[in-house]
Every structure is written in structure tokens, then in C-alpha cells.
Amino acid sequence: TDRKKFHTAPVGQVFRLRPFHVLLATGGGYAGYRKYEDYKLQQLEKRGIEVPVKLASEWEVALYKSVPTRLLSRAWGRLNQVELPTWLRKPVYSLYIWTFGVNMKEAAVEDLHHYRNLSEFFRRKLKPQARPVCCVHSVISPSDGKILNFGQVKNCEVEQVKGVTYSLESFLGPRISTEEMHFSQAPPGNSFQKQLVTKEGNELYHCVIYLAPGDYHCFHSPTDWTVSHRRHFPGSLMSVNPGVARWIKELFCHNERVVLTGDWKHGFFSLTAVGATNVGSIRIYFDQDLHTNSPSYSKGSYNDFSFISNNNKEGIPMRKGEHLGEFNLGSTIVLIFEAPKDFRFNLKAGQKIRFGEALGSL
């Protein structure tokens, strides 16, 4: 006959399973299950039902980490760089806009055909008048997003969401030398939290802002301050949406992050950009040496870079509202700073906030 011949591989070869495939299947399936659980929790919250905190066990965290999120994030990043045909741009971007509720009327360029690829669309700039910067309050929101938590740092622990904490020292890393930072000369026996406070009578405060995929992806300086040091922690790229943050203790300490530290008029100030799934790219505009989501890294490692040199004794001065950096999709910003005891936040947990709006003041 003239029928085509089909050649099949031996049965043993077809059904051969490799460890990577098993991990990918089990980890991916479990991640999908967690997404479904997150959806159910969101529905309960919308109905006003308080959801009890249920933390993941060590094996659940290990299983989640088995998903190759770093590899997937790099693949997603490369896909985002692919130039789309002009005729395809509007349908693709319109679907994204509809899915995540993007307000394109705020974009500096509203024409969807202008954005050559998804990366350009994600990193779109806003019209100057779209985000007026509050001049009255001393600290503003560095980005669009949702307020997950805020308040005083207590017992060297910070809340990522209500009832779920992480270690301040694990998150920021070991204390930086006093030559590079204006840390107080506290005795070694003092807690890490007290070592960060440089002025008597001050307290340490924190604020966590979650950027959803539909939010404006750039972040700005939240106050007038000087950046003197950068610490980069390579790590996992697990999701940081509120459901996962409620489930995994010290989630932000597991994930890749870039910690900028310095000082403002009241003492210590830090801004940390936390990476997440599909957000392997964290860019700091004045830091050309920073490279995130590298193919390999040592667990628990970090690298330091000082902006103080013989030619620059102060560091990098930043003005309130000035462009600071960007994510490739959306993630989390964590502010940890020192301020007098009468500092007050003008926030509510769970509220939506936009870049330029007040976080708090004295």
C-alpha cells in the first residue's frame, strides 16, 4: 500500500521517567493546587469571613521550591523580549489589559502598537500628571500596589501579612560595617533591631506593598534619602501574592531580593525590591553592576556593593518621587526605616495605593 509507515520507540524508552520530570510534574501540580486554595481564601475574604493562618510545613515549602521558577522566569523574560508583529500587538495587549484591569489612560503612550514587545508594555511609563507626589507627608508610596502590612518592628520580626512574620536579620542580612553605614555604635549584645536605630528615642517601622501584574511596574524614591549600600540575595522566585505570603513563613527571606540601605533625616532607611515568579529581573537605574536571576547561585549567599568611594563620600542622593528602579512584571516592595516615636502611618491594611500618595508622617 501507499500508506505511510509509523515508527514507534520501544515501550521502555517511552515511559522512562527522569527525576527532573517527576519534580516538575509534582511541584507544578502542587503549585496549581495552591493557586486554587488561594482563590478560595480570596472568596472567603470578600465575604468578610476571617481566614485562620495555616502555615506550610517544611516538606510543602521544599516541594514548592522544586518547581524550576528561576528557569521559567528566565524563559518568560526571553519571551517578553520577542518583538510582536504590529497586527498582533493590540489583541495581545488588550487581553492583558482586560485580564488585569490596566488603566491605559494613565500611560504616557496609549497607542498599543507603540510597544514592540511585552517587556516594553510591562515597563510602560505614566503621564507626568497621573501620579502627583505628595509634598506634605515625609514618606510616600514608592509604587502602585496593595498594602499588605505596616507598623512598628517588634522583637526583631516583621509581619509580611497579618499573623505571619519573618526575621529582620534574615531579611536584611548581617550588619554592614559602620564605615559604610551610619549604624549606631551599639554593644554587640544588643539585638539586631536596636543596632539599626541610630538616634535615641527613635523606633523602627516597616511597610509592605504588593504589586499585582496589572500595576505600574516602576518604583520610585519614597523620601529624600541617600543610598550608600546595595545587598543582593539570589534565591527562589516563589509567588508573593497575599495568599502565598499568608501560607509560607519567611517567604521574603526565601526569594531573590535587592536591599538598598542608607539614611534619611531621621536615621536608618532601607528599600527592598523582592523578586517573584516571572519577575527575575529587578533593575536599579543607578546600579549598572546589578544582575538578577542568574542561572546558578549558592544557597544562602549574597553579594554587597558600596556606593561610597574615594570620589563619592556620601553615596547616591535620591529625591522624593525620583525614579529608582523597575520590575519586569510585578512583585513586592518592603520599606524598613527609623523614625521618631510620633511617626504615624496614614494607611489601612489591604487598601490599594498609588505611587506618590502618602504613607505616613510626623
PDB file of C-alpha atoms in Angstrom, residues 8-293:
ATOM      1  CA  THR A   8       7.475   3.846  17.423  1.00  0.00           C
ATOM      2  CA  ALA A   9      10.079   3.857  20.150  1.00  0.00           C
ATOM      3  CA  PRO A  10      10.437   0.871  22.499  1.00  0.00           C
ATOM      4  CA  VAL A  11       7.891   0.870  25.325  1.00  0.00           C
ATOM      5  CA  GLY A  12      10.603   1.164  27.980  1.00  0.00           C
ATOM      6  CA  GLN A  13      12.009   4.269  26.321  1.00  0.00           C
ATOM      7  CA  VAL A  14       8.590   5.949  26.021  1.00  0.00           C
ATOM      8  CA  PHE A  15       7.729   5.530  29.685  1.00  0.00           C
ATOM      9  CA  ARG A  16      11.161   6.341  31.077  1.00  0.00           C
ATOM     10  CA  LEU A  17      10.769   8.967  33.817  1.00  0.00           C
ATOM     11  CA  ARG A  18      13.587  11.235  34.823  1.00  0.00           C
ATOM     12  CA  PRO A  19      13.887  12.845  38.304  1.00  0.00           C
ATOM     13  CA  PHE A  20      13.543  16.322  36.800  1.00  0.00           C
ATOM     14  CA  HIS A  21      10.262  15.373  35.111  1.00  0.00           C
ATOM     15  CA  VAL A  22       8.906  13.924  38.348  1.00  0.00           C
ATOM     16  CA  LEU A  23       9.844  17.068  40.273  1.00  0.00           C
ATOM     17  CA  LEU A  24       8.368  19.301  37.591  1.00  0.00           C
ATOM     18  CA  ALA A  25       5.100  17.354  37.493  1.00  0.00           C
ATOM     19  CA  THR A  26       4.653  17.072  41.266  1.00  0.00           C
ATOM     20  CA  GLY A  27       5.852  20.599  42.005  1.00  0.00           C
ATOM     21  CA  GLY A  28       3.782  22.119  39.202  1.00  0.00           C
ATOM     22  CA  GLY A  29       0.700  20.176  40.252  1.00  0.00           C
ATOM     23  CA  TYR A  30       1.110  21.267  43.845  1.00  0.00           C
ATOM     24  CA  ALA A  31       1.605  24.902  42.791  1.00  0.00           C
ATOM     25  CA  GLY A  32      -1.660  24.664  40.838  1.00  0.00           C
ATOM     26  CA  TYR A  33      -3.400  23.238  43.893  1.00  0.00           C
ATOM     27  CA  ARG A  34      -2.097  26.143  45.986  1.00  0.00           C
ATOM     28  CA  LYS A  35      -3.449  28.616  43.427  1.00  0.00           C
ATOM     29  CA  TYR A  36      -6.875  27.030  43.800  1.00  0.00           C
ATOM     30  CA  GLU A  37      -6.625  27.250  47.602  1.00  0.00           C
ATOM     31  CA  ASP A  38      -5.629  30.933  47.306  1.00  0.00           C
ATOM     32  CA  TYR A  39      -8.704  31.562  45.168  1.00  0.00           C
ATOM     33  CA  LYS A  40     -10.979  30.005  47.807  1.00  0.00           C
ATOM     34  CA  LEU A  41      -9.370  32.151  50.515  1.00  0.00           C
ATOM     35  CA  GLN A  42      -9.914  35.300  48.458  1.00  0.00           C
ATOM     36  CA  GLN A  43     -13.600  34.446  48.071  1.00  0.00           C
ATOM     37  CA  LEU A  44     -13.941  33.985  51.843  1.00  0.00           C
ATOM     38  CA  GLU A  45     -12.233  37.327  52.493  1.00  0.00           C
ATOM     39  CA  LYS A  46     -14.583  39.095  50.081  1.00  0.00           C
ATOM     40  CA  ARG A  47     -17.488  37.741  52.109  1.00  0.00           C
ATOM     41  CA  GLY A  48     -15.941  39.162  55.286  1.00  0.00           C
ATOM     42  CA  ILE A  49     -15.049  35.774  56.770  1.00  0.00           C
ATOM     43  CA  GLU A  50     -11.776  35.801  58.722  1.00  0.00           C
ATOM     44  CA  VAL A  51      -9.430  33.086  57.481  1.00  0.00           C
ATOM     45  CA  PRO A  52      -7.231  31.361  60.105  1.00  0.00           C
ATOM     46  CA  VAL A  53      -3.495  31.291  59.428  1.00  0.00           C
ATOM     47  CA  LYS A  54      -2.257  27.901  58.225  1.00  0.00           C
ATOM     48  CA  LEU A  55       1.490  27.801  57.609  1.00  0.00           C
ATOM     49  CA  ALA A  56       3.183  25.461  55.174  1.00  0.00           C
ATOM     50  CA  SER A  57       5.285  22.630  56.552  1.00  0.00           C
ATOM     51  CA  GLU A  58       8.943  22.179  55.587  1.00  0.00           C
ATOM     52  CA  TRP A  59       8.132  19.477  53.038  1.00  0.00           C
ATOM     53  CA  GLU A  60       5.475  21.674  51.411  1.00  0.00           C
ATOM     54  CA  VAL A  61       7.965  24.544  51.038  1.00  0.00           C
ATOM     55  CA  ALA A  62      10.571  22.124  49.653  1.00  0.00           C
ATOM     56  CA  LEU A  63       8.035  20.764  47.160  1.00  0.00           C
ATOM     57  CA  TYR A  64       7.122  24.280  46.043  1.00  0.00           C
ATOM     58  CA  LYS A  65      10.807  25.120  45.648  1.00  0.00           C
ATOM     59  CA  SER A  66      11.230  22.082  43.394  1.00  0.00           C
ATOM     60  CA  VAL A  67       9.312  23.927  40.688  1.00  0.00           C
ATOM     61  CA  PRO A  68      12.008  25.481  38.427  1.00  0.00           C
ATOM     62  CA  THR A  69      10.648  29.004  38.854  1.00  0.00           C
ATOM     63  CA  ARG A  70      14.006  30.642  38.110  1.00  0.00           C
ATOM     64  CA  LEU A  71      14.287  28.782  34.804  1.00  0.00           C
ATOM     65  CA  LEU A  72      10.672  29.554  33.961  1.00  0.00           C
ATOM     66  CA  SER A  73      11.194  33.219  34.841  1.00  0.00           C
ATOM     67  CA  ARG A  74      14.222  33.472  32.541  1.00  0.00           C
ATOM     68  CA  ALA A  75      12.224  31.794  29.761  1.00  0.00           C
ATOM     69  CA  TRP A  76       9.363  34.222  30.385  1.00  0.00           C
ATOM     70  CA  GLY A  77      11.820  37.121  30.258  1.00  0.00           C
ATOM     71  CA  ARG A  78      13.147  35.987  26.887  1.00  0.00           C
ATOM     72  CA  LEU A  79       9.628  35.547  25.570  1.00  0.00           C
ATOM     73  CA  ASN A  80       8.830  39.084  26.650  1.00  0.00           C
ATOM     74  CA  GLN A  81      11.716  40.363  24.518  1.00  0.00           C
ATOM     75  CA  VAL A  82      10.339  38.837  21.316  1.00  0.00           C
ATOM     76  CA  GLU A  83       9.090  41.574  19.009  1.00  0.00           C
ATOM     77  CA  LEU A  84       5.430  41.113  18.145  1.00  0.00           C
ATOM     78  CA  PRO A  85       4.076  41.774  14.640  1.00  0.00           C
ATOM     79  CA  THR A  86       2.229  45.087  14.516  1.00  0.00           C
ATOM     80  CA  TRP A  87      -1.110  43.395  13.767  1.00  0.00           C
ATOM     81  CA  LEU A  88      -0.766  41.117  16.830  1.00  0.00           C
ATOM     82  CA  ARG A  89       0.114  43.776  19.404  1.00  0.00           C
ATOM     83  CA  LYS A  90      -3.346  45.180  20.043  1.00  0.00           C
ATOM     84  CA  PRO A  91      -5.070  41.776  20.554  1.00  0.00           C
ATOM     85  CA  VAL A  92      -2.300  40.536  22.912  1.00  0.00           C
ATOM     86  CA  TYR A  93      -2.108  43.715  24.997  1.00  0.00           C
ATOM     87  CA  SER A  94      -5.895  44.114  25.053  1.00  0.00           C
ATOM     88  CA  LEU A  95      -6.228  40.635  26.544  1.00  0.00           C
ATOM     89  CA  TYR A  96      -3.681  41.526  29.239  1.00  0.00           C
ATOM     90  CA  ILE A  97      -5.445  44.849  29.936  1.00  0.00           C
ATOM     91  CA  TRP A  98      -8.801  43.083  30.292  1.00  0.00           C
ATOM     92  CA  THR A  99      -7.386  40.304  32.483  1.00  0.00           C
ATOM     93  CA  PHE A 100      -5.545  42.528  34.986  1.00  0.00           C
ATOM     94  CA  GLY A 101      -7.542  45.764  34.787  1.00  0.00           C
ATOM     95  CA  VAL A 102      -4.802  48.000  33.391  1.00  0.00           C
ATOM     96  CA  ASN A 103      -5.708  51.684  33.017  1.00  0.00           C
ATOM     97  CA  MET A 104      -4.052  52.712  29.762  1.00  0.00           C
ATOM     98  CA  LYS A 105      -5.413  56.280  30.007  1.00  0.00           C
ATOM     99  CA  GLU A 106      -2.619  56.901  32.539  1.00  0.00           C
ATOM    100  CA  ALA A 107       0.124  55.642  30.196  1.00  0.00           C
ATOM    101  CA  ALA A 108       2.456  58.158  28.599  1.00  0.00           C
ATOM    102  CA  VAL A 109       1.805  56.367  25.289  1.00  0.00           C
ATOM    103  CA  GLU A 110      -1.737  54.980  24.959  1.00  0.00           C
ATOM    104  CA  ASP A 111      -1.269  53.564  21.457  1.00  0.00           C
ATOM    105  CA  LEU A 112      -0.787  49.802  21.912  1.00  0.00           C
ATOM    106  CA  HIS A 113       1.022  49.494  18.573  1.00  0.00           C
ATOM    107  CA  HIS A 114       3.874  51.572  20.056  1.00  0.00           C
ATOM    108  CA  TYR A 115       5.027  48.734  22.352  1.00  0.00           C
ATOM    109  CA  ARG A 116       7.197  46.336  20.372  1.00  0.00           C
ATOM    110  CA  ASN A 117       7.118  43.529  22.923  1.00  0.00           C
ATOM    111  CA  LEU A 118       5.564  42.533  26.222  1.00  0.00           C
ATOM    112  CA  SER A 119       8.573  43.786  28.161  1.00  0.00           C
ATOM    113  CA  GLU A 120       8.112  47.325  26.848  1.00  0.00           C
ATOM    114  CA  PHE A 121       4.410  47.149  27.655  1.00  0.00           C
ATOM    115  CA  PHE A 122       5.055  45.958  31.234  1.00  0.00           C
ATOM    116  CA  ARG A 123       7.564  48.776  31.805  1.00  0.00           C
ATOM    117  CA  ARG A 124       5.376  51.498  30.298  1.00  0.00           C
ATOM    118  CA  LYS A 125       5.816  54.975  31.732  1.00  0.00           C
ATOM    119  CA  LEU A 126       2.990  57.130  33.057  1.00  0.00           C
ATOM    120  CA  LYS A 127       1.891  60.641  32.153  1.00  0.00           C
ATOM    121  CA  PRO A 128       3.603  63.150  34.474  1.00  0.00           C
ATOM    122  CA  GLN A 129       0.281  64.335  35.931  1.00  0.00           C
ATOM    123  CA  ALA A 130      -1.005  60.785  36.537  1.00  0.00           C
ATOM    124  CA  ARG A 131       0.843  60.416  39.859  1.00  0.00           C
ATOM    125  CA  PRO A 132       1.220  63.714  41.733  1.00  0.00           C
ATOM    126  CA  VAL A 133       3.777  63.398  44.536  1.00  0.00           C
ATOM    127  CA  CYS A 134       2.501  64.380  47.993  1.00  0.00           C
ATOM    128  CA  CYS A 135       4.554  67.295  49.299  1.00  0.00           C
ATOM    129  CA  VAL A 136       3.035  67.406  52.793  1.00  0.00           C
ATOM    130  CA  HIS A 137       3.953  63.969  54.166  1.00  0.00           C
ATOM    131  CA  SER A 138       7.533  62.856  54.673  1.00  0.00           C
ATOM    132  CA  VAL A 139       7.165  59.300  53.290  1.00  0.00           C
ATOM    133  CA  ILE A 140       5.193  58.447  50.134  1.00  0.00           C
ATOM    134  CA  SER A 141       4.366  55.179  48.435  1.00  0.00           C
ATOM    135  CA  PRO A 142       7.242  54.200  46.111  1.00  0.00           C
ATOM    136  CA  SER A 143       4.891  52.274  43.803  1.00  0.00           C
ATOM    137  CA  ASP A 144       1.342  51.324  42.932  1.00  0.00           C
ATOM    138  CA  GLY A 145       0.101  48.298  44.823  1.00  0.00           C
ATOM    139  CA  LYS A 146      -1.741  46.872  47.801  1.00  0.00           C
ATOM    140  CA  ILE A 147      -0.734  47.481  51.428  1.00  0.00           C
ATOM    141  CA  LEU A 148      -0.111  44.068  52.989  1.00  0.00           C
ATOM    142  CA  ASN A 149       1.170  45.260  56.357  1.00  0.00           C
ATOM    143  CA  PHE A 150       2.725  48.188  58.194  1.00  0.00           C
ATOM    144  CA  GLY A 151       3.654  49.335  61.676  1.00  0.00           C
ATOM    145  CA  GLN A 152       6.471  49.160  64.215  1.00  0.00           C
ATOM    146  CA  VAL A 153       9.062  46.400  64.068  1.00  0.00           C
ATOM    147  CA  LYS A 154       8.845  44.383  67.270  1.00  0.00           C
ATOM    148  CA  ASN A 155      11.116  41.658  68.678  1.00  0.00           C
ATOM    149  CA  CYS A 156      13.341  41.696  65.582  1.00  0.00           C
ATOM    150  CA  GLU A 157      10.471  40.342  63.457  1.00  0.00           C
ATOM    151  CA  VAL A 158       8.479  41.909  60.625  1.00  0.00           C
ATOM    152  CA  GLU A 159       4.984  40.923  59.510  1.00  0.00           C
ATOM    153  CA  GLN A 160       4.675  40.050  55.807  1.00  0.00           C
ATOM    154  CA  VAL A 161       0.908  39.679  56.279  1.00  0.00           C
ATOM    155  CA  LYS A 162      -1.178  39.663  59.434  1.00  0.00           C
ATOM    156  CA  GLY A 163      -0.027  36.885  61.729  1.00  0.00           C
ATOM    157  CA  VAL A 164       2.878  35.685  59.540  1.00  0.00           C
ATOM    158  CA  THR A 165       6.339  37.073  60.292  1.00  0.00           C
ATOM    159  CA  TYR A 166       9.946  36.854  59.170  1.00  0.00           C
ATOM    160  CA  SER A 167      13.265  37.602  60.815  1.00  0.00           C
ATOM    161  CA  LEU A 168      14.569  41.136  60.338  1.00  0.00           C
ATOM    162  CA  GLU A 169      18.194  39.955  60.314  1.00  0.00           C
ATOM    163  CA  SER A 170      17.494  37.120  57.858  1.00  0.00           C
ATOM    164  CA  PHE A 171      15.765  39.547  55.536  1.00  0.00           C
ATOM    165  CA  LEU A 172      18.363  42.346  55.572  1.00  0.00           C
ATOM    166  CA  GLY A 173      21.390  40.130  56.185  1.00  0.00           C
ATOM    167  CA  PRO A 174      24.257  40.661  58.631  1.00  0.00           C
ATOM    168  CA  ARG A 175      25.005  44.137  59.843  1.00  0.00           C
ATOM    169  CA  ILE A 176      27.058  46.278  57.469  1.00  0.00           C
ATOM    170  CA  SER A 177      30.230  47.903  58.787  1.00  0.00           C
ATOM    171  CA  THR A 178      29.879  51.325  60.381  1.00  0.00           C
ATOM    172  CA  GLU A 179      32.337  52.715  57.821  1.00  0.00           C
ATOM    173  CA  GLU A 180      29.746  52.151  55.081  1.00  0.00           C
ATOM    174  CA  MET A 181      26.593  52.803  57.072  1.00  0.00           C
ATOM    175  CA  HIS A 182      25.664  55.187  59.854  1.00  0.00           C
ATOM    176  CA  PHE A 183      24.748  52.415  62.272  1.00  0.00           C
ATOM    177  CA  SER A 184      24.771  53.205  65.954  1.00  0.00           C
ATOM    178  CA  GLN A 185      27.748  52.064  67.956  1.00  0.00           C
ATOM    179  CA  ALA A 186      25.598  49.643  69.931  1.00  0.00           C
ATOM    180  CA  PRO A 187      27.240  46.925  72.038  1.00  0.00           C
ATOM    181  CA  PRO A 188      27.477  43.523  70.276  1.00  0.00           C
ATOM    182  CA  GLY A 189      24.995  42.028  72.743  1.00  0.00           C
ATOM    183  CA  ASN A 190      22.208  44.325  71.588  1.00  0.00           C
ATOM    184  CA  SER A 191      19.561  42.971  69.242  1.00  0.00           C
ATOM    185  CA  PHE A 192      19.892  43.471  65.513  1.00  0.00           C
ATOM    186  CA  GLN A 193      16.876  45.784  65.625  1.00  0.00           C
ATOM    187  CA  LYS A 194      18.486  48.086  68.202  1.00  0.00           C
ATOM    188  CA  GLN A 195      21.710  48.183  66.202  1.00  0.00           C
ATOM    189  CA  LEU A 196      19.820  49.694  63.254  1.00  0.00           C
ATOM    190  CA  VAL A 197      18.406  52.556  65.326  1.00  0.00           C
ATOM    191  CA  THR A 198      20.900  55.414  65.272  1.00  0.00           C
ATOM    192  CA  LYS A 199      19.121  58.041  67.393  1.00  0.00           C
ATOM    193  CA  GLU A 200      17.848  57.786  70.929  1.00  0.00           C
ATOM    194  CA  GLY A 201      14.067  57.807  71.181  1.00  0.00           C
ATOM    195  CA  ASN A 202      13.528  56.519  67.645  1.00  0.00           C
ATOM    196  CA  GLU A 203      11.712  53.348  66.609  1.00  0.00           C
ATOM    197  CA  LEU A 204      11.978  51.033  63.608  1.00  0.00           C
ATOM    198  CA  TYR A 205       8.999  50.915  61.218  1.00  0.00           C
ATOM    199  CA  HIS A 206       8.060  48.781  58.210  1.00  0.00           C
ATOM    200  CA  CYS A 207       5.633  48.806  55.295  1.00  0.00           C
ATOM    201  CA  VAL A 208       4.963  46.035  52.727  1.00  0.00           C
ATOM    202  CA  ILE A 209       3.480  46.868  49.304  1.00  0.00           C
ATOM    203  CA  TYR A 210       2.424  44.141  46.862  1.00  0.00           C
ATOM    204  CA  LEU A 211       2.482  44.987  43.142  1.00  0.00           C
ATOM    205  CA  ALA A 212      -0.049  42.982  41.105  1.00  0.00           C
ATOM    206  CA  PRO A 213       0.603  42.177  37.408  1.00  0.00           C
ATOM    207  CA  GLY A 214      -1.723  44.982  36.313  1.00  0.00           C
ATOM    208  CA  ASP A 215       0.005  47.664  38.380  1.00  0.00           C
ATOM    209  CA  TYR A 216       2.517  50.245  37.200  1.00  0.00           C
ATOM    210  CA  HIS A 217       5.821  48.327  37.443  1.00  0.00           C
ATOM    211  CA  CYS A 218       8.328  51.110  38.150  1.00  0.00           C
ATOM    212  CA  PHE A 219       9.196  52.154  41.685  1.00  0.00           C
ATOM    213  CA  HIS A 220      10.429  55.494  42.985  1.00  0.00           C
ATOM    214  CA  SER A 221      12.176  57.015  45.954  1.00  0.00           C
ATOM    215  CA  PRO A 222       9.757  57.142  48.917  1.00  0.00           C
ATOM    216  CA  THR A 223      11.530  60.075  50.589  1.00  0.00           C
ATOM    217  CA  ASP A 224      14.616  62.284  50.451  1.00  0.00           C
ATOM    218  CA  TRP A 225      17.465  59.957  51.409  1.00  0.00           C
ATOM    219  CA  THR A 226      20.981  58.815  50.493  1.00  0.00           C
ATOM    220  CA  VAL A 227      21.628  55.245  49.300  1.00  0.00           C
ATOM    221  CA  SER A 228      25.038  54.059  50.447  1.00  0.00           C
ATOM    222  CA  HIS A 229      24.885  50.276  50.055  1.00  0.00           C
ATOM    223  CA  ARG A 230      23.300  47.507  47.974  1.00  0.00           C
ATOM    224  CA  ARG A 231      22.995  43.881  49.043  1.00  0.00           C
ATOM    225  CA  HIS A 232      21.760  41.318  46.510  1.00  0.00           C
ATOM    226  CA  PHE A 233      20.380  37.976  47.699  1.00  0.00           C
ATOM    227  CA  PRO A 234      19.999  35.388  44.915  1.00  0.00           C
ATOM    228  CA  GLY A 235      17.246  32.959  45.838  1.00  0.00           C
ATOM    229  CA  SER A 236      13.964  31.332  44.903  1.00  0.00           C
ATOM    230  CA  LEU A 237      11.306  33.056  42.817  1.00  0.00           C
ATOM    231  CA  MET A 238       8.141  31.863  44.512  1.00  0.00           C
ATOM    232  CA  SER A 239       4.903  33.773  44.111  1.00  0.00           C
ATOM    233  CA  VAL A 240       4.483  36.638  46.575  1.00  0.00           C
ATOM    234  CA  ASN A 241       0.738  37.169  46.218  1.00  0.00           C
ATOM    235  CA  PRO A 242      -1.056  37.658  49.570  1.00  0.00           C
ATOM    236  CA  GLY A 243      -2.311  34.056  49.638  1.00  0.00           C
ATOM    237  CA  VAL A 244       1.209  32.606  49.411  1.00  0.00           C
ATOM    238  CA  ALA A 245       2.566  35.240  51.831  1.00  0.00           C
ATOM    239  CA  ARG A 246      -0.041  34.039  54.328  1.00  0.00           C
ATOM    240  CA  TRP A 247       0.986  30.422  53.762  1.00  0.00           C
ATOM    241  CA  ILE A 248       4.822  30.440  53.754  1.00  0.00           C
ATOM    242  CA  LYS A 249       6.607  31.873  56.776  1.00  0.00           C
ATOM    243  CA  GLU A 250       9.646  33.997  55.861  1.00  0.00           C
ATOM    244  CA  LEU A 251       8.636  33.932  52.186  1.00  0.00           C
ATOM    245  CA  PHE A 252      10.517  37.161  51.518  1.00  0.00           C
ATOM    246  CA  CYS A 253      13.668  35.654  53.031  1.00  0.00           C
ATOM    247  CA  HIS A 254      13.487  32.708  50.609  1.00  0.00           C
ATOM    248  CA  ASN A 255      13.083  34.843  47.495  1.00  0.00           C
ATOM    249  CA  GLU A 256      15.630  36.778  45.498  1.00  0.00           C
ATOM    250  CA  ARG A 257      15.785  40.399  46.614  1.00  0.00           C
ATOM    251  CA  VAL A 258      17.787  43.605  46.329  1.00  0.00           C
ATOM    252  CA  VAL A 259      18.250  45.557  49.569  1.00  0.00           C
ATOM    253  CA  LEU A 260      19.148  49.246  49.292  1.00  0.00           C
ATOM    254  CA  THR A 261      20.225  50.790  52.588  1.00  0.00           C
ATOM    255  CA  GLY A 262      21.171  54.321  53.557  1.00  0.00           C
ATOM    256  CA  ASP A 263      19.940  57.106  55.743  1.00  0.00           C
ATOM    257  CA  TRP A 264      17.421  59.941  55.785  1.00  0.00           C
ATOM    258  CA  LYS A 265      16.983  62.889  58.135  1.00  0.00           C
ATOM    259  CA  HIS A 266      15.754  60.616  60.942  1.00  0.00           C
ATOM    260  CA  GLY A 267      18.407  57.889  60.607  1.00  0.00           C
ATOM    261  CA  PHE A 268      18.406  54.443  59.018  1.00  0.00           C
ATOM    262  CA  PHE A 269      16.344  53.877  55.850  1.00  0.00           C
ATOM    263  CA  SER A 270      16.039  50.865  53.537  1.00  0.00           C
ATOM    264  CA  LEU A 271      14.046  49.845  50.480  1.00  0.00           C
ATOM    265  CA  THR A 272      13.979  46.197  49.367  1.00  0.00           C
ATOM    266  CA  ALA A 273      12.723  45.000  45.989  1.00  0.00           C
ATOM    267  CA  VAL A 274      11.617  41.351  46.311  1.00  0.00           C
ATOM    268  CA  GLY A 275      11.566  39.130  43.229  1.00  0.00           C
ATOM    269  CA  ALA A 276       8.814  36.636  42.427  1.00  0.00           C
ATOM    270  CA  THR A 277       7.725  34.105  39.807  1.00  0.00           C
ATOM    271  CA  ASN A 278       8.229  35.625  36.336  1.00  0.00           C
ATOM    272  CA  VAL A 279       9.884  38.633  37.995  1.00  0.00           C
ATOM    273  CA  GLY A 280      13.502  37.530  37.874  1.00  0.00           C
ATOM    274  CA  SER A 281      14.512  40.913  36.529  1.00  0.00           C
ATOM    275  CA  ILE A 282      14.960  43.655  39.144  1.00  0.00           C
ATOM    276  CA  ARG A 283      16.600  46.781  37.802  1.00  0.00           C
ATOM    277  CA  ILE A 284      18.057  49.690  39.809  1.00  0.00           C
ATOM    278  CA  TYR A 285      18.661  52.596  37.453  1.00  0.00           C
ATOM    279  CA  PHE A 286      21.883  53.889  39.030  1.00  0.00           C
ATOM    280  CA  ASP A 287      23.353  50.395  39.624  1.00  0.00           C
ATOM    281  CA  GLN A 288      24.735  49.020  36.365  1.00  0.00           C
ATOM    282  CA  ASP A 289      26.596  46.194  38.139  1.00  0.00           C
ATOM    283  CA  LEU A 290      23.413  44.542  39.411  1.00  0.00           C
ATOM    284  CA  HIS A 291      22.398  41.340  37.587  1.00  0.00           C
ATOM    285  CA  THR A 292      19.467  39.321  38.948  1.00  0.00           C
ATOM    286  CA  ASN A 293      18.144  35.793  38.264  1.00  0.00           C
TER     287      ASN A 293
END
